[in-house]
Amino acid sequence: YTPCLMGTYNPNTGSTSLSQCLPGPAGKYCPYPGSNSANNCANCDIGNYCPAGSSSKSACPSNNYCPNPATKTPCPAGTSYDGISAITAATCVPCSVGNYCPSGRPETPCPPGTFTNSTGTAQCTNCPEGYACALGSITPIICPQMTYSSKSQPSCSPCPSGQFTSGPGSASCFPCPSDKFKGWWCASDSEKIIFIFITLGSIGSGLATAWK
């Protein structure tokens, strides 16, 4: 004959296969092979988790709580618990800023392109246009002049050659005018040199006037 495996028992005679052995009841564990009664299974202690068919007791796993040894419940969304043997949902703590906690999952940094500045977040918010959000962002960072970003971007991108932005926080770049100078970022190298000389000349004239 073949004894029933640990975690199972068989109260019947004349069985012909292991499949006829029954799983031990939830909330108990059956550490011995060949059991013929569920009474041979031991009670699982509070703070532990023993689903049906357990051969040993196990601590209630992290990010869950076990109100009784037969039941495992995920921490509510927005909370987590990296310890073990929790009994109540009160043990689960709110996620910190820059992180999120799906139900029953550990605290995780907000993915690139998202952010959260609140505790107890179950899902991070998409980064707005014109801003960048790196991994674990708390606050979106505005894209500086001559850079841009579309929605949910981890970083700002420089404008392509021949394009510019009208200011910080731009979602896109615009073609530079082809017929006249429209700001430093659209100037050709020769225009920039002329601009520098004009600016220096103006500064020099102003200083000379001030010294008279």
Short mmCIF file of C-alpha atoms in Angstrom, two decimals:
data_model
loop_
_atom_site.label_atom_id
_atom_site.label_comp_id
_atom_site.label_asym_id
_atom_site.label_seq_id
_atom_site.Cartn_x
_atom_site.Cartn_y
_atom_site.Cartn_z
CA TYR A 1 0.00 0.00 0.00
CA THR A 2 1.02 3.63 -0.40
CA PRO A 3 0.41 6.09 2.44
CA CYS A 4 -1.35 9.36 1.72
CA LEU A 5 1.10 12.22 1.32
CA MET A 6 1.68 14.87 3.95
CA GLY A 7 -1.05 17.49 3.76
CA THR A 8 -3.69 14.87 2.94
CA TYR A 9 -5.62 12.09 4.69
CA ASN A 10 -8.01 9.28 3.78
CA PRO A 11 -10.74 8.06 6.13
CA ASN A 12 -11.91 5.37 3.70
CA THR A 13 -10.79 1.78 3.22
CA GLY A 14 -10.27 0.11 -0.14
CA SER A 15 -8.80 3.17 -1.90
CA THR A 16 -6.70 2.37 -4.94
CA SER A 17 -4.84 5.65 -5.70
CA LEU A 18 -3.34 8.73 -4.06
CA SER A 19 -5.97 10.85 -5.82
CA GLN A 20 -8.51 9.45 -3.37
CA CYS A 21 -6.68 11.10 -0.46
CA LEU A 22 -8.36 14.30 0.71
CA PRO A 23 -6.61 17.64 1.33
CA GLY A 24 -6.35 18.67 4.95
CA PRO A 25 -8.82 21.40 5.95
CA ALA A 26 -7.90 25.07 5.61
CA GLY A 27 -6.55 26.50 8.84
CA LYS A 28 -4.78 23.25 9.67
CA TYR A 29 -1.65 21.47 8.50
CA CYS A 30 -1.04 17.76 8.21
CA PRO A 31 2.66 16.99 8.81
CA TYR A 32 2.44 13.20 8.76
CA PRO A 33 1.99 10.82 5.83
CA GLY A 34 -0.60 8.09 6.02
CA SER A 35 -3.19 10.05 8.05
CA ASN A 36 -6.66 8.54 8.15
CA SER A 37 -8.46 11.50 9.75
CA ALA A 38 -8.45 15.30 9.65
CA ASN A 39 -8.12 15.06 13.41
CA ASN A 40 -4.49 14.13 12.82
CA CYS A 41 -3.91 17.61 11.35
CA ALA A 42 -2.64 20.34 13.70
CA ASN A 43 -4.18 23.78 14.11
CA CYS A 44 -2.30 26.57 12.37
CA ASP A 45 -1.30 29.33 14.82
CA ILE A 46 -2.61 32.89 14.46
CA GLY A 47 -0.33 34.98 12.27
CA ASN A 48 0.25 31.98 10.02
CA TYR A 49 -1.47 30.87 6.84
CA CYS A 50 -2.48 27.30 6.12
CA PRO A 51 -4.58 26.79 2.99
CA ALA A 52 -6.26 23.43 2.41
CA GLY A 53 -3.71 20.67 1.87
CA SER A 54 -0.91 22.26 3.89
CA SER A 55 1.81 19.96 5.15
CA SER A 56 3.37 22.65 7.35
CA LYS A 57 2.44 26.05 8.73
CA SER A 58 3.73 29.19 7.04
CA ALA A 59 3.84 32.78 8.25
CA CYS A 60 1.27 35.07 6.67
CA PRO A 61 3.25 36.42 3.68
CA SER A 62 4.33 40.02 3.19
CA ASN A 63 1.82 42.48 1.72
CA ASN A 64 -1.02 40.37 3.11
CA TYR A 65 -2.77 39.92 6.43
CA CYS A 66 -4.39 36.80 7.82
CA PRO A 67 -7.43 37.46 10.03
CA ASN A 68 -7.44 33.72 10.69
CA PRO A 69 -5.05 30.95 9.62
CA ALA A 70 -7.40 29.76 6.88
CA THR A 71 -7.59 33.12 5.10
CA LYS A 72 -5.01 35.33 3.38
CA THR A 73 -6.14 38.84 2.40
CA PRO A 74 -4.08 41.29 0.28
CA CYS A 75 -3.21 44.65 1.81
CA PRO A 76 -5.63 47.30 0.47
CA ALA A 77 -4.56 49.20 -2.64
CA GLY A 78 -2.29 52.09 -1.68
CA THR A 79 -0.78 50.21 1.27
CA SER A 80 1.87 47.55 1.80
CA TYR A 81 3.65 45.64 4.54
CA ASP A 82 7.11 44.20 3.99
CA GLY A 83 7.01 42.13 7.17
CA ILE A 84 5.23 38.82 7.78
CA SER A 85 2.59 37.42 10.15
CA ALA A 86 0.22 40.41 9.91
CA ILE A 87 -3.22 39.74 11.36
CA THR A 88 -5.22 42.87 10.51
CA ALA A 89 -5.37 45.42 7.67
CA ALA A 90 -4.19 48.06 10.17
CA THR A 91 -0.71 46.54 9.86
CA CYS A 92 -0.55 47.64 6.22
CA VAL A 93 0.93 51.14 5.89
CA PRO A 94 0.36 53.79 3.20
CA CYS A 95 2.88 54.00 0.37
CA SER A 96 5.35 56.88 0.53
CA VAL A 97 5.41 59.72 -2.00
CA GLY A 98 6.99 58.80 -5.32
CA ASN A 99 5.81 55.21 -4.92
CA TYR A 100 2.62 53.24 -5.50
CA CYS A 101 1.15 50.05 -4.07
CA PRO A 102 -1.22 47.83 -6.02
CA SER A 103 -3.30 45.63 -3.72
CA GLY A 104 -1.17 42.86 -2.27
CA ARG A 105 2.02 44.10 -3.92
CA PRO A 106 5.13 45.72 -2.41
CA GLU A 107 5.78 49.45 -2.53
CA THR A 108 7.22 50.26 -5.97
CA PRO A 109 8.69 53.49 -7.41
CA CYS A 110 6.48 55.27 -9.93
CA PRO A 111 7.55 54.17 -13.44
CA PRO A 112 9.36 56.71 -15.65
CA GLY A 113 6.85 59.12 -17.16
CA THR A 114 4.62 59.10 -14.06
CA PHE A 115 4.63 60.69 -10.59
CA THR A 116 2.80 60.98 -7.29
CA ASN A 117 3.19 63.56 -4.53
CA SER A 118 0.71 61.83 -2.24
CA THR A 119 1.02 58.97 0.23
CA GLY A 120 -1.19 55.91 -0.10
CA THR A 121 -1.20 55.91 -3.90
CA ALA A 122 -2.49 52.84 -5.73
CA GLN A 123 -1.58 54.13 -9.21
CA CYS A 124 0.79 56.90 -10.31
CA THR A 125 -0.34 59.86 -12.42
CA ASN A 126 0.87 60.40 -15.98
CA CYS A 127 3.41 63.20 -16.34
CA PRO A 128 1.78 66.19 -18.11
CA GLU A 129 2.92 67.60 -21.45
CA GLY A 130 5.87 69.94 -21.20
CA TYR A 131 7.22 68.18 -18.11
CA ALA A 132 9.50 65.23 -17.37
CA CYS A 133 9.13 62.56 -14.70
CA ALA A 134 12.03 60.20 -13.96
CA LEU A 135 11.70 56.95 -11.99
CA GLY A 136 10.10 57.59 -8.60
CA SER A 137 9.18 61.20 -9.35
CA ILE A 138 7.34 63.23 -6.72
CA THR A 139 6.91 66.43 -8.76
CA PRO A 140 7.06 66.84 -12.57
CA ILE A 141 10.05 68.91 -13.75
CA ILE A 142 9.24 71.59 -16.32
CA CYS A 143 11.10 71.29 -19.61
CA PRO A 144 13.48 74.24 -20.09
CA GLN A 145 13.56 76.53 -23.13
CA MET A 146 14.46 74.73 -26.36
CA THR A 147 13.29 71.35 -25.05
CA TYR A 148 9.89 69.67 -25.12
CA SER A 149 8.00 66.59 -24.03
CA SER A 150 4.73 64.92 -24.88
CA LYS A 151 2.58 63.29 -22.19
CA SER A 152 4.10 60.63 -19.89
CA GLN A 153 7.75 61.23 -20.77
CA PRO A 154 10.70 60.45 -18.45
CA SER A 155 12.85 63.28 -19.86
CA CYS A 156 12.72 66.39 -22.03
CA SER A 157 13.98 66.19 -25.60
CA PRO A 158 15.97 68.95 -27.34
CA CYS A 159 14.29 70.68 -30.25
CA PRO A 160 15.53 69.43 -33.64
CA SER A 161 17.79 71.70 -35.66
CA GLY A 162 15.85 74.60 -37.13
CA GLN A 163 13.07 74.50 -34.52
CA PHE A 164 12.38 76.37 -31.28
CA THR A 165 9.97 76.64 -28.37
CA SER A 166 8.09 79.71 -27.26
CA GLY A 167 9.11 79.14 -23.64
CA PRO A 168 9.60 76.52 -20.90
CA GLY A 169 7.04 73.74 -20.53
CA SER A 170 6.49 73.15 -24.24
CA ALA A 171 4.80 70.06 -25.63
CA SER A 172 6.34 70.54 -29.09
CA CYS A 173 8.77 72.66 -31.09
CA PHE A 174 8.00 75.03 -33.97
CA PRO A 175 9.90 75.67 -37.21
CA CYS A 176 12.18 78.69 -37.08
CA PRO A 177 11.18 81.54 -39.45
CA SER A 178 13.15 81.42 -42.66
CA ASP A 179 13.12 85.15 -43.45
CA LYS A 180 14.18 86.88 -40.25
CA PHE A 181 15.85 86.46 -36.88
CA LYS A 182 13.42 85.24 -34.17
CA GLY A 183 15.49 84.75 -31.04
CA TRP A 184 18.88 83.34 -30.24
CA TRP A 185 17.81 79.73 -30.76
CA CYS A 186 16.84 80.32 -34.39
CA ALA A 187 19.85 82.42 -35.38
CA SER A 188 22.56 81.16 -37.70
CA ASP A 189 26.17 81.16 -36.49
CA SER A 190 26.90 84.40 -38.36
CA GLU A 191 23.80 86.05 -36.87
CA LYS A 192 24.91 85.00 -33.39
CA ILE A 193 28.36 86.54 -33.94
CA ILE A 194 26.81 89.80 -35.14
CA PHE A 195 24.42 89.75 -32.16
CA ILE A 196 27.34 89.31 -29.74
CA PHE A 197 29.26 92.25 -31.26
CA ILE A 198 26.17 94.47 -31.21
CA THR A 199 25.47 93.54 -27.59
CA LEU A 200 29.08 94.14 -26.52
CA GLY A 201 29.10 97.42 -28.40
CA SER A 202 25.95 98.55 -26.63
CA ILE A 203 27.42 97.62 -23.27
CA GLY A 204 30.62 99.49 -24.08
CA SER A 205 28.72 102.61 -25.13
CA GLY A 206 26.67 102.51 -21.98
CA LEU A 207 29.74 102.28 -19.79
CA ALA A 208 31.45 105.13 -21.66
CA THR A 209 28.39 107.34 -21.17
CA ALA A 210 28.27 106.48 -17.49
CA TRP A 211 31.90 107.54 -17.01
CA LYS A 212 31.46 110.95 -18.63
#
